[in-house]
mmCIF file of C-alpha atoms in Angstrom:
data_model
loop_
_atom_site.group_PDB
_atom_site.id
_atom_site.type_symbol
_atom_site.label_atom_id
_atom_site.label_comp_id
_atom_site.label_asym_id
_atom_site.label_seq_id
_atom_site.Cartn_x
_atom_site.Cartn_y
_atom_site.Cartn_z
ATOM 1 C CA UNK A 1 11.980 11.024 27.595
ATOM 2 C CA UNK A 2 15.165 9.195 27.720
ATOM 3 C CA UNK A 3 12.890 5.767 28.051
ATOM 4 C CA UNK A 4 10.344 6.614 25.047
ATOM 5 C CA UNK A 5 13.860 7.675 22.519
ATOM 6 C CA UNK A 6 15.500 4.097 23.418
ATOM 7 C CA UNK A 7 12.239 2.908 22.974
ATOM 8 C CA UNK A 8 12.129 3.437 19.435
ATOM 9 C CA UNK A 9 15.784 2.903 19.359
ATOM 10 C CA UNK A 10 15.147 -0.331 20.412
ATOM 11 C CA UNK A 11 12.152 -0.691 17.814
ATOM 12 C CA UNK A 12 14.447 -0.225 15.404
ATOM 13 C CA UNK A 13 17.245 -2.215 15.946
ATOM 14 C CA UNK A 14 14.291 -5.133 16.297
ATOM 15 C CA UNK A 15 12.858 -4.645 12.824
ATOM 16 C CA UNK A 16 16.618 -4.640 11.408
ATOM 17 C CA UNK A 17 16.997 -7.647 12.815
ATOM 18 C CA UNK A 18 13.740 -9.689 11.852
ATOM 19 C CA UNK A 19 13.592 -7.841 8.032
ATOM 20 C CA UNK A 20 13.999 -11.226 5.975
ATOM 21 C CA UNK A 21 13.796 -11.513 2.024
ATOM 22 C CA UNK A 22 10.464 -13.704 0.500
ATOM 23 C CA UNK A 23 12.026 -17.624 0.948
ATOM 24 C CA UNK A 24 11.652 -19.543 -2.118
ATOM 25 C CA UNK A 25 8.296 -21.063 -2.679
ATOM 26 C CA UNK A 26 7.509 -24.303 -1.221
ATOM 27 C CA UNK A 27 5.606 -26.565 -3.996
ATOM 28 C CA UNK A 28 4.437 -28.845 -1.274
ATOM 29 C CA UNK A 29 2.060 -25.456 0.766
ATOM 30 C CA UNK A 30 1.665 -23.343 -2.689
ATOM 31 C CA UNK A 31 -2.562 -23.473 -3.603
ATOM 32 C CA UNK A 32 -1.426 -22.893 -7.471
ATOM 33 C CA UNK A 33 1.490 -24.250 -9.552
ATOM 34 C CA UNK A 34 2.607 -23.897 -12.833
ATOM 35 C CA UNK A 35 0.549 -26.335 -14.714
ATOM 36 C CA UNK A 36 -2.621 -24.883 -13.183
ATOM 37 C CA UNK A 37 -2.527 -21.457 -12.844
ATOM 38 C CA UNK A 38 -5.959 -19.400 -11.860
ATOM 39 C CA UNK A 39 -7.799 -16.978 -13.811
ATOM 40 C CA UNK A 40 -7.108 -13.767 -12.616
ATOM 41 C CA UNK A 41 -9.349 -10.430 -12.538
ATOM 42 C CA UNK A 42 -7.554 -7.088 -12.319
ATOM 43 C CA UNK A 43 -9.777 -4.790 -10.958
ATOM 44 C CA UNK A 44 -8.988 -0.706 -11.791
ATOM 45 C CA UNK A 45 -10.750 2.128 -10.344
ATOM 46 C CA UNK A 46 -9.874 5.273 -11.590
ATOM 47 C CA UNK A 47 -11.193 8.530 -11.207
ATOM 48 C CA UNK A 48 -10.076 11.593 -13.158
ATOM 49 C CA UNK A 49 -6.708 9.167 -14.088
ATOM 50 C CA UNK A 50 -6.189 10.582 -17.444
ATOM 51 C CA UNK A 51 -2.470 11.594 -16.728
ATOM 52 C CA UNK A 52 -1.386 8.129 -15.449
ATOM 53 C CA UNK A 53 -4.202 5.549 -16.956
ATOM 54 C CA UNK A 54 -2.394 4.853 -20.006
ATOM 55 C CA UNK A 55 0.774 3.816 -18.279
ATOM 56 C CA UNK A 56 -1.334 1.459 -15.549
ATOM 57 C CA UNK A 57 -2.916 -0.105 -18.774
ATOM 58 C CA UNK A 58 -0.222 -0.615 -21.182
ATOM 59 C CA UNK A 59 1.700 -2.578 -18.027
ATOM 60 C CA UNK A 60 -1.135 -4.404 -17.037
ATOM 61 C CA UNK A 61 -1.318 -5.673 -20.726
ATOM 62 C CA UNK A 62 2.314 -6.315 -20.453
ATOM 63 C CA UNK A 63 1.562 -9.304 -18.080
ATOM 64 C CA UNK A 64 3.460 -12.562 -18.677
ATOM 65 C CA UNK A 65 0.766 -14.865 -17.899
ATOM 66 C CA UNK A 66 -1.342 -16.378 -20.194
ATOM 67 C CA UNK A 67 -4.016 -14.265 -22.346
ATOM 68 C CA UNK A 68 -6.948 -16.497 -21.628
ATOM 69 C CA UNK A 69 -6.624 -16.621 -18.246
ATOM 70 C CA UNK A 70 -6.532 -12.916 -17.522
ATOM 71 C CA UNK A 71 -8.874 -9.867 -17.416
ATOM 72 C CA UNK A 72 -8.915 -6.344 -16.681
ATOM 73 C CA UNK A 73 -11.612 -4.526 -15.422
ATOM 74 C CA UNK A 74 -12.006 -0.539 -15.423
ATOM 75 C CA UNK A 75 -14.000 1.266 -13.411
ATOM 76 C CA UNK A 76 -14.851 4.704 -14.375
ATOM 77 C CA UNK A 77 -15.629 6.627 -11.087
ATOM 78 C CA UNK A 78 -17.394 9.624 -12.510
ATOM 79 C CA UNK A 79 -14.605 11.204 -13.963
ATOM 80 C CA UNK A 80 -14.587 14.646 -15.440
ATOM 81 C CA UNK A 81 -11.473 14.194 -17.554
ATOM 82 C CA UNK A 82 -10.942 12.392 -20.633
ATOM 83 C CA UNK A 83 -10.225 8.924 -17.983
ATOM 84 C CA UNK A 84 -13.659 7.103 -19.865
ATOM 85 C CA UNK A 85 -12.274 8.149 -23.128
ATOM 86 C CA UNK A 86 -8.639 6.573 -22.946
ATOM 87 C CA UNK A 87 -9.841 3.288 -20.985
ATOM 88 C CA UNK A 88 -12.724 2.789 -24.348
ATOM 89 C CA UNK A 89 -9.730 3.272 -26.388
ATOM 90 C CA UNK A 90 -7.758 0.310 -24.967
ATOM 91 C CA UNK A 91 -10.812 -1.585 -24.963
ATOM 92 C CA UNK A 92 -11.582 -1.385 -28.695
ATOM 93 C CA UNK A 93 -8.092 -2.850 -29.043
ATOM 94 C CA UNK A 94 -7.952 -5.084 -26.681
ATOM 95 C CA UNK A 95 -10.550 -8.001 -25.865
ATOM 96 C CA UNK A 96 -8.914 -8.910 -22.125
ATOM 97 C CA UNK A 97 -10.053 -5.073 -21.046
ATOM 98 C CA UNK A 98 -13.538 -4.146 -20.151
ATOM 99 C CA UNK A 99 -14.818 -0.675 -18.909
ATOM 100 C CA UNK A 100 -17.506 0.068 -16.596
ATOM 101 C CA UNK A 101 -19.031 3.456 -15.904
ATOM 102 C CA UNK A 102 -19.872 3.599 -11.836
ATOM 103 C CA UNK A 103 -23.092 5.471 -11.893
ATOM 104 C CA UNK A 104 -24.252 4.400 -8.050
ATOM 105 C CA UNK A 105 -23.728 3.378 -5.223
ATOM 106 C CA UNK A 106 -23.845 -0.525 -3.552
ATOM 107 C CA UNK A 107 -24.593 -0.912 -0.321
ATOM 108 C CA UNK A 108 -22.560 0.717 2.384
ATOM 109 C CA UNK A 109 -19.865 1.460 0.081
ATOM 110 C CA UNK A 110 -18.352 4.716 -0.999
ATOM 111 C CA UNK A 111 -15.639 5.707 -3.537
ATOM 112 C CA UNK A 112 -12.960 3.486 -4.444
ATOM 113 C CA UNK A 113 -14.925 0.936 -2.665
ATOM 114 C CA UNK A 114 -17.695 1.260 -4.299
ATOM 115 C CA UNK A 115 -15.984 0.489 -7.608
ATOM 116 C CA UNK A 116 -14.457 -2.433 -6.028
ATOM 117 C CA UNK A 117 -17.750 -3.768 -5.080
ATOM 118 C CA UNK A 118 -19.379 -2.968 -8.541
ATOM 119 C CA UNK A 119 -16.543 -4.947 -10.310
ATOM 120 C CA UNK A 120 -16.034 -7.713 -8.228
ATOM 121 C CA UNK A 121 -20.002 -8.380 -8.874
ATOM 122 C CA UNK A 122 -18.605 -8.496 -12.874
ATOM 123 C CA UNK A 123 -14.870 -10.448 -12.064
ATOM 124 C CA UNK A 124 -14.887 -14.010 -13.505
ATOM 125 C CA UNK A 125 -11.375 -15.031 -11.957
ATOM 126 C CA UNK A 126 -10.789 -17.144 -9.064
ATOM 127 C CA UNK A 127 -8.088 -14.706 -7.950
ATOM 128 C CA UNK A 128 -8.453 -10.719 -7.914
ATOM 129 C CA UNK A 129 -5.779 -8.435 -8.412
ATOM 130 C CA UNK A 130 -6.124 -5.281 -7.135
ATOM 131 C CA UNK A 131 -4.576 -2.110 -8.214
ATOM 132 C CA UNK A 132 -4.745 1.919 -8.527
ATOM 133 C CA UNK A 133 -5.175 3.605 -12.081
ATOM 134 C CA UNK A 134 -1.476 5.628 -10.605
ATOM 135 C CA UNK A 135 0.081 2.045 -10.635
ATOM 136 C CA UNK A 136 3.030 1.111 -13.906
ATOM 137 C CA UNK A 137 3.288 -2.943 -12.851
ATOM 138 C CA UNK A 138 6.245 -5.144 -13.651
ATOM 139 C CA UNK A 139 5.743 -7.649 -16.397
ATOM 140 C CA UNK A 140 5.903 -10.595 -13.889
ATOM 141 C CA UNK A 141 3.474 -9.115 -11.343
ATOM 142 C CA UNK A 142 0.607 -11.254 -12.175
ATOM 143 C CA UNK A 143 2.423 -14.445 -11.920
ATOM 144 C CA UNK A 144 4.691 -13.614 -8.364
ATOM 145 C CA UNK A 145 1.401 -12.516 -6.918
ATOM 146 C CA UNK A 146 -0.263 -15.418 -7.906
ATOM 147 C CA UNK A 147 2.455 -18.013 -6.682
ATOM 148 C CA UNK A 148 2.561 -16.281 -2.881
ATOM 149 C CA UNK A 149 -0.704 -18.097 -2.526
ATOM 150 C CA UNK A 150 -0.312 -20.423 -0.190
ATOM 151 C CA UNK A 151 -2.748 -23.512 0.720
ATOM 152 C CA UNK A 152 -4.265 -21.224 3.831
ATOM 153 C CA UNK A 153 -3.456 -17.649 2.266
ATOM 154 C CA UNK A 154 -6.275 -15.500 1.382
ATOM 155 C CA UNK A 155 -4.336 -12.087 0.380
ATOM 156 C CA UNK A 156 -1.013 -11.388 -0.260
ATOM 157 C CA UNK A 157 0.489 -7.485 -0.718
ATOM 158 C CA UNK A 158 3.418 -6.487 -2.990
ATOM 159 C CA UNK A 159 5.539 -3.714 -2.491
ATOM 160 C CA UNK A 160 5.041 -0.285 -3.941
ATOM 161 C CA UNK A 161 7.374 2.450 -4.066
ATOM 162 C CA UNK A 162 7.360 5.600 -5.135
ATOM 163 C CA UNK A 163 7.981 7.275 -8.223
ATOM 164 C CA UNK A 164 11.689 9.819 -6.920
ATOM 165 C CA UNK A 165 10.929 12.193 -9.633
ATOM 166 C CA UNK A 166 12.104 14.759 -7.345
ATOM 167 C CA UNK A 167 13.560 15.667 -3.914
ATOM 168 C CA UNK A 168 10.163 15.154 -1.628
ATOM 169 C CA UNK A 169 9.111 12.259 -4.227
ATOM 170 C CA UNK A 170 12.545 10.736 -2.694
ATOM 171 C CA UNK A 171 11.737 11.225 0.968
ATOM 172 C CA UNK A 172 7.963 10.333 0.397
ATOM 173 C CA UNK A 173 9.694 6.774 -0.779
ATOM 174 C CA UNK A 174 11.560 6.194 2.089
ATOM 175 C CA UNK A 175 9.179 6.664 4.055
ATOM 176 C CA UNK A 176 6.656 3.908 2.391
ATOM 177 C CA UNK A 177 10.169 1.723 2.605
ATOM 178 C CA UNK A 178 9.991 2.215 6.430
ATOM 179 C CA UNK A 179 6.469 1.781 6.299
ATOM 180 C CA UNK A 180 6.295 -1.798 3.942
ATOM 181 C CA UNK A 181 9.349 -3.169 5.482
ATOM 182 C CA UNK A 182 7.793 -2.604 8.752
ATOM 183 C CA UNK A 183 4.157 -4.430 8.080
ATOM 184 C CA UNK A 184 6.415 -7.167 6.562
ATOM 185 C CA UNK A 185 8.562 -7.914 10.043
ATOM 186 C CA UNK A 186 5.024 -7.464 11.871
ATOM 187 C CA UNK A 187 3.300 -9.919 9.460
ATOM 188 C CA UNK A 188 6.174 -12.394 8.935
ATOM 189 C CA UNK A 189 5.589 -12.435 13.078
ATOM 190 C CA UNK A 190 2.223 -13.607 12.824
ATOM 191 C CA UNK A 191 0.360 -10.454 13.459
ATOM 192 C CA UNK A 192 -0.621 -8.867 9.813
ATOM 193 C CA UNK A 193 -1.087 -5.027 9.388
ATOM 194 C CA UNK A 194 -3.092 -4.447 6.161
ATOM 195 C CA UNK A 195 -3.447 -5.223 2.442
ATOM 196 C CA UNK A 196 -1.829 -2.110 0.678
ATOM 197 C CA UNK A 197 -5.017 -1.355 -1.984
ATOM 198 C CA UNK A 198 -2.921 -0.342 -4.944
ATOM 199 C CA UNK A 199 -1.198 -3.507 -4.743
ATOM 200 C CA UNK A 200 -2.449 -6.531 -3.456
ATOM 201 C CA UNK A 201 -4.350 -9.926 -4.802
ATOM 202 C CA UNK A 202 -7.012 -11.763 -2.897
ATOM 203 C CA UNK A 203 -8.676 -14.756 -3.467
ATOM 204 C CA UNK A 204 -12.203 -14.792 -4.480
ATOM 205 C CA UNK A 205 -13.677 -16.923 -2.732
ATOM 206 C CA UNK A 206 -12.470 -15.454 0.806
ATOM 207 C CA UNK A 207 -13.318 -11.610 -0.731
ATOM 208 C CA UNK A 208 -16.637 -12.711 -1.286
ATOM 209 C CA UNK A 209 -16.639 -14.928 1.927
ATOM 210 C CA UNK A 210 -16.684 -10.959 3.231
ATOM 211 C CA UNK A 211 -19.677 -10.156 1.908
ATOM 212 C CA UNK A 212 -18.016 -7.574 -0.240
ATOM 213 C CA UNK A 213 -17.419 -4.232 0.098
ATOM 214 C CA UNK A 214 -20.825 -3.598 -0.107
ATOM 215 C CA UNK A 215 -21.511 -5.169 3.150
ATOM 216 C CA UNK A 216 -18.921 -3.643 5.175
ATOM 217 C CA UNK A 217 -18.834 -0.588 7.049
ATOM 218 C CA UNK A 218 -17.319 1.967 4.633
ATOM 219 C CA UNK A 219 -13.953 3.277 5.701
ATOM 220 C CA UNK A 220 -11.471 5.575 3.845
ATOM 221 C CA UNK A 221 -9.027 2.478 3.887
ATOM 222 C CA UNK A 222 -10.673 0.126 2.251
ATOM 223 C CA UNK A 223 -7.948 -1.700 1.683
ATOM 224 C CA UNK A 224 -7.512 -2.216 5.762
ATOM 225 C CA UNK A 225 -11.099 -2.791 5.860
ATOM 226 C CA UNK A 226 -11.215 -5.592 3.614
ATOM 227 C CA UNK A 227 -7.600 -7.096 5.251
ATOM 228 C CA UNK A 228 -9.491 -7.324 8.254
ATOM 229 C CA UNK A 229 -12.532 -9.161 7.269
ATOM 230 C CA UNK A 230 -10.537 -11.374 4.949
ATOM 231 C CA UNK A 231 -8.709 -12.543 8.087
ATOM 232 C CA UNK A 232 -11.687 -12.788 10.632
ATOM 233 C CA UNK A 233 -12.303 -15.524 7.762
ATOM 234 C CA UNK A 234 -9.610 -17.478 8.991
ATOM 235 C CA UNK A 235 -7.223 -16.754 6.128
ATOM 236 C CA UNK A 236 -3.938 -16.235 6.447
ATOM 237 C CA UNK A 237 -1.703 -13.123 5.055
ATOM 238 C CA UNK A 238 1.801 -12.616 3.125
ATOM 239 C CA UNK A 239 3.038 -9.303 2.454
ATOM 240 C CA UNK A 240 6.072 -9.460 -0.273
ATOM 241 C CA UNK A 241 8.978 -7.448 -0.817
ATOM 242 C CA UNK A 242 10.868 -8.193 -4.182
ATOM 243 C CA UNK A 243 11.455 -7.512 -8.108
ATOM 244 C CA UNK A 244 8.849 -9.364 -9.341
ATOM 245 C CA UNK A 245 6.235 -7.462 -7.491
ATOM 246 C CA UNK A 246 7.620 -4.283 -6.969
ATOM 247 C CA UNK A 247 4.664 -1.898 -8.147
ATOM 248 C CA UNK A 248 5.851 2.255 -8.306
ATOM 249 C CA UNK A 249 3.274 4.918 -7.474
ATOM 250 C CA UNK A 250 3.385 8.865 -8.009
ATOM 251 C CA UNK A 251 4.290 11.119 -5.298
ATOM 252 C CA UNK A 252 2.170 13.315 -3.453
ATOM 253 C CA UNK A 253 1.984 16.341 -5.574
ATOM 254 C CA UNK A 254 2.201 18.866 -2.230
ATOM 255 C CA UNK A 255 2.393 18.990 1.091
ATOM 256 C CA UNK A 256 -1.330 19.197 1.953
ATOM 257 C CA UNK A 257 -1.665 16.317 -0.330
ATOM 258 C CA UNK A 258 0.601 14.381 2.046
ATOM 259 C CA UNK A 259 -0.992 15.451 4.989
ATOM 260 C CA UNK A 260 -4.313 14.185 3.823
ATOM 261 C CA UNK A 261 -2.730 10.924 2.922
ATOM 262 C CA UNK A 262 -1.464 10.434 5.856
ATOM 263 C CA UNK A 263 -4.363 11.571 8.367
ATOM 264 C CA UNK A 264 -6.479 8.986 6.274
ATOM 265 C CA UNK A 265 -3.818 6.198 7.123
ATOM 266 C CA UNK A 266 -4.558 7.228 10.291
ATOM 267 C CA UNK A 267 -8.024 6.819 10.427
ATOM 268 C CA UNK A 268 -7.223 2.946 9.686
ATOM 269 C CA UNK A 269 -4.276 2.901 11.712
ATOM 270 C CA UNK A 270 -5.848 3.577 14.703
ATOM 271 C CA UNK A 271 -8.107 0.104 14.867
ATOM 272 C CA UNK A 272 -4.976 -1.926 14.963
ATOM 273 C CA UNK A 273 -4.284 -3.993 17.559
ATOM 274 C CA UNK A 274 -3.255 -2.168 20.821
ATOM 275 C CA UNK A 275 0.495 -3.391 20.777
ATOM 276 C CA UNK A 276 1.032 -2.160 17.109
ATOM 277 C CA UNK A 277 -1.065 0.982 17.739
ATOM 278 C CA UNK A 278 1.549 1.789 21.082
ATOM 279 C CA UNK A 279 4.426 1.287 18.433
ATOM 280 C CA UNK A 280 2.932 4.026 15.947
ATOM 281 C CA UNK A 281 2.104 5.719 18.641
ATOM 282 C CA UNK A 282 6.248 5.922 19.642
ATOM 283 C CA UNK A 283 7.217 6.805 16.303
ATOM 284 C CA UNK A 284 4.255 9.893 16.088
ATOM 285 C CA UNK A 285 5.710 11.731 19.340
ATOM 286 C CA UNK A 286 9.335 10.497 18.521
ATOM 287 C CA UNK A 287 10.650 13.817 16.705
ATOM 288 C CA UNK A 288 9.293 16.196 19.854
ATOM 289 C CA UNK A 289 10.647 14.223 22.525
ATOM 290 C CA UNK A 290 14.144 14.008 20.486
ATOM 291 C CA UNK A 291 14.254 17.391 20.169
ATOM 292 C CA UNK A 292 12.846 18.181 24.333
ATOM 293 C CA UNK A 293 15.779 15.269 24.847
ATOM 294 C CA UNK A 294 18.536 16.979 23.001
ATOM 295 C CA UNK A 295 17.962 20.481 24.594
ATOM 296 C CA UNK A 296 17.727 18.804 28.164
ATOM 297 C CA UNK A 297 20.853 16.468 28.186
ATOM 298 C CA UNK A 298 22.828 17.897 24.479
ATOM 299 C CA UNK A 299 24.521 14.024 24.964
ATOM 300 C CA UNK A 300 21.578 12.843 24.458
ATOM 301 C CA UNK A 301 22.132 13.379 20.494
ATOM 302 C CA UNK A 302 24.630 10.341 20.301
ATOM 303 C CA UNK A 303 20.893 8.563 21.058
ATOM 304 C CA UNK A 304 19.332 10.213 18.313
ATOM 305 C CA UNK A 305 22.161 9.941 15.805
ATOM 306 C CA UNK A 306 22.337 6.042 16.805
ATOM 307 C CA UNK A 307 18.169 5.791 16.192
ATOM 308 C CA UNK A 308 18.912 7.121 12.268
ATOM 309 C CA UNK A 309 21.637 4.942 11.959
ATOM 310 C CA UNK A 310 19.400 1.779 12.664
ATOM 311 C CA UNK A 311 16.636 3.610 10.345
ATOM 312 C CA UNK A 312 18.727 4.096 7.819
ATOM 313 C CA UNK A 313 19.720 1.014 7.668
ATOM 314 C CA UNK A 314 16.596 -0.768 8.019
ATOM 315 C CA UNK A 315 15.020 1.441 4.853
ATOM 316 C CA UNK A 316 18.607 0.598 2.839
ATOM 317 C CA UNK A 317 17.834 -3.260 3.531
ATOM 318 C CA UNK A 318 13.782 -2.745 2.529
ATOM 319 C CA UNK A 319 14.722 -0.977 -0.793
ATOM 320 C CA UNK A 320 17.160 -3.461 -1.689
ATOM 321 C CA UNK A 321 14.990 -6.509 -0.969
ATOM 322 C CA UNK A 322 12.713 -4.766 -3.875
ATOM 323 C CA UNK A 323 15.401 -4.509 -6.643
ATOM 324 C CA UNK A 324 15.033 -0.368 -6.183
ATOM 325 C CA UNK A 325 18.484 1.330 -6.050
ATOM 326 C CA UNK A 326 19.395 3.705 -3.209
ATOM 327 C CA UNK A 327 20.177 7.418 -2.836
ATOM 328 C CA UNK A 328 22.548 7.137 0.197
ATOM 329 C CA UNK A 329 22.530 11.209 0.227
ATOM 330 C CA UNK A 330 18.351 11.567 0.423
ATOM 331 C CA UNK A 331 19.018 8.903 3.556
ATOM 332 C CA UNK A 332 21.052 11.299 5.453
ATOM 333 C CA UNK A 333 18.558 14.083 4.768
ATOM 334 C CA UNK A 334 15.793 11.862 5.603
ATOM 335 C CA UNK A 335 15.441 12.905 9.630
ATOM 336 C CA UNK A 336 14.949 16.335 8.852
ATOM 337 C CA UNK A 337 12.324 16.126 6.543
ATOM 338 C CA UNK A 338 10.800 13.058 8.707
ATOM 339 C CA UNK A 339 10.604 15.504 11.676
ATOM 340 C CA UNK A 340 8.675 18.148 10.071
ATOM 341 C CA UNK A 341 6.594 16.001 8.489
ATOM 342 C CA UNK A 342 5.664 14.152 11.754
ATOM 343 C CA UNK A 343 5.202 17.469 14.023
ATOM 344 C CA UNK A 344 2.863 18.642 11.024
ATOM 345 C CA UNK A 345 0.774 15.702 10.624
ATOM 346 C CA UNK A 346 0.184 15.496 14.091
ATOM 347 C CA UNK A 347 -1.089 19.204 14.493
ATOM 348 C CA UNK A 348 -3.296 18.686 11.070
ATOM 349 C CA UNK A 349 -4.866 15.151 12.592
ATOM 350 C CA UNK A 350 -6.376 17.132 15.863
ATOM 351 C CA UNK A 351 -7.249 19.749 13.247
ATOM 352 C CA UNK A 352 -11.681 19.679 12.838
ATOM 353 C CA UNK A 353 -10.775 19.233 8.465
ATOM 354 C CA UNK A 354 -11.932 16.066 6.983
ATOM 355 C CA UNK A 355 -9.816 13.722 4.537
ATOM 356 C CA UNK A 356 -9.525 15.047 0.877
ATOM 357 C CA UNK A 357 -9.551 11.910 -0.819
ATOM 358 C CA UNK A 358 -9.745 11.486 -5.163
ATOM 359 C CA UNK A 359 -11.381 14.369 -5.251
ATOM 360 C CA UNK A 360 -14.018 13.767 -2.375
ATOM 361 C CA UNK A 361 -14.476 14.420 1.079
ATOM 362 C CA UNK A 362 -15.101 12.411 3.616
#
């Protein structure tokens, strides 16, 4: 037990060390520059979004990059609420935005991916911007996303954090901080995770390359799925952490919620590659083998106290990279509600339940 805690320990201290901030962009390797920037498609799919469209909208239109060489695309996933009726609203007012109503299905594709498929078939840009109808974008999203392109870059991932609009909104954000800053270190080492789908841009040449969605085998992360095939192209990958594209999310509304988030990560998070897999693997049975540790040898807690340390710091450094302030105090608190969470997702992951996911399940 002793080995697996100064494992992670260890783990830790590694990421803190390799965490680096986005260097500034070379002109010499960047695909696009100033004077010829690419039209970009947004693509949308929302379903039953009519609490958090009009936000997602009004900053996508917000974009500082040029009006004729952007568009947004909605996709209307069957919604029951008034979602159709406030993204036809926008549209009347605003050329750049076009609605579609997703009525079937294409190919192997289900849900979200699905409406990916359906509007990529209708995108006209050379570079598509993906996002979630839950999303409020910076202003200069577009344009930092859009300038991470390298000359051998097929996707590149901002960072998304979450919306602290209350006390397990704030620990649900640092743990997406552990979670981006630690894809970053991974992919900054040559060994890429996975797109995050509410905020990432791919080209479209190497997204249709894929086949599509369409033409993959449907998964509940889609946005893995597609990571993976864009890189089997021989494309490379940058995930970002910083202002310009710092995206912010809602919450989980409950703890269920959560739970079904997370086992669906899962799902994804098990077809990694087997050194990454052994890592997640670490951090799952961390909290039990702490707290086995800590009852065996009570010194043992000087190990434990020294792991959250390191963890704390490595979320502090992720968070500022993005421009996000702090809350030192929800830090401290942090272990305590990382443990339960852990110890319950791993007894609702062996559980027989499928994933709730938008309203479906899978």
């Amino acid at each position: 037990m002793i080995f697996f805690v100064c494992s992670v320990l260890l783990i830790d201290t590694l990421l803190l060390f390799f965490l680096k901030g986005d260097s500034s962009r070379d002109v010499a390797t960047s695909l696009f520059d100033d004077t010829n920037l690419p039209r970009v498609s947004v693509l949308v799919a929302a379903r039953n979004e009519e609490a958090t469209l009009p936000r997602c909208i009004k900053s996508l239109l917000d974009q500082d990059y040029p009006a004729d060489k952007i568009e947004i695309l909605i996709g209307n996933d069957a919604s029951t609420d008034k979602t159709e009726v406030i993204a036809r609203s926008f549209e009347r007012e605003h050329s750049l935005l076009k609605v579609f109503n997703i009525d079937h299905e294409m190919g192997s594709a289900r849900g979200k991916a699905n409406v990916l498929a359906q509007l990529a078939r209708k995108a006209s840009g050379e570079v598509y911007l993906i996002t979630d109808a839950d999303m409020q974008l910076p202003s200069t999203w577009c344009q930092a996303m859009v300038a991470a392109f390298e000359k051998d870059t097929g996707m590149v991932t901002g960072y998304t954090a979450i919306n602290e609009n209350s006390l397990f909104a704030s620990f649900q954000a640092i743990d997406w901080a552990y979670a981006i800053g630690m894809m970053k270190v991974v992919s900054d080492l040559g060994t890429p995770v996975t797109g995050m789908g509410n905020n990432m841009a791919v080209l479209a040449n190497a997204y249709h390359q894929t086949g599509g969605y369409e033409n993959m085998p449907f998964s509940v992360t889609e946005d893995f799925q597609l990571t993976r095939a864009v890189l089997s192209k021989g494309y490379g990958f940058r995930q970002l952490i910083s202002p310009p594209v710092t995206g912010i999310t809602l919450p989980a509304a409950s703890i269920k919620g959560l739970l079904h988030q997370r086992k669906r990560w899962m799902s994804g998070a098990v077809q990694l590659p087997v050194a990454i897999v052994a890592v997640l693997g670490l951090q799952a049975f961390y909290y039990p083998l702490a707290i086995a540790l800590v009852v065996l040898h009570p010194w043992s807690i000087l190990l434990i106290a020294a792991k959250s340390a390191v963890q704390s710091s490595f979320v502090y450094k992720t968070v500022r990279l993005s421009g996000l302030p702090v809350k030192i105090g929800t830090l401290v608190l942090f272990e305590f509600y990382s443990a339960i969470i852990s110890l319950s997702t791993l007894l609702f992951s062996i559980l027989p339940s499928g994933i709730k996911w938008k309203d479906r399940h899978y």
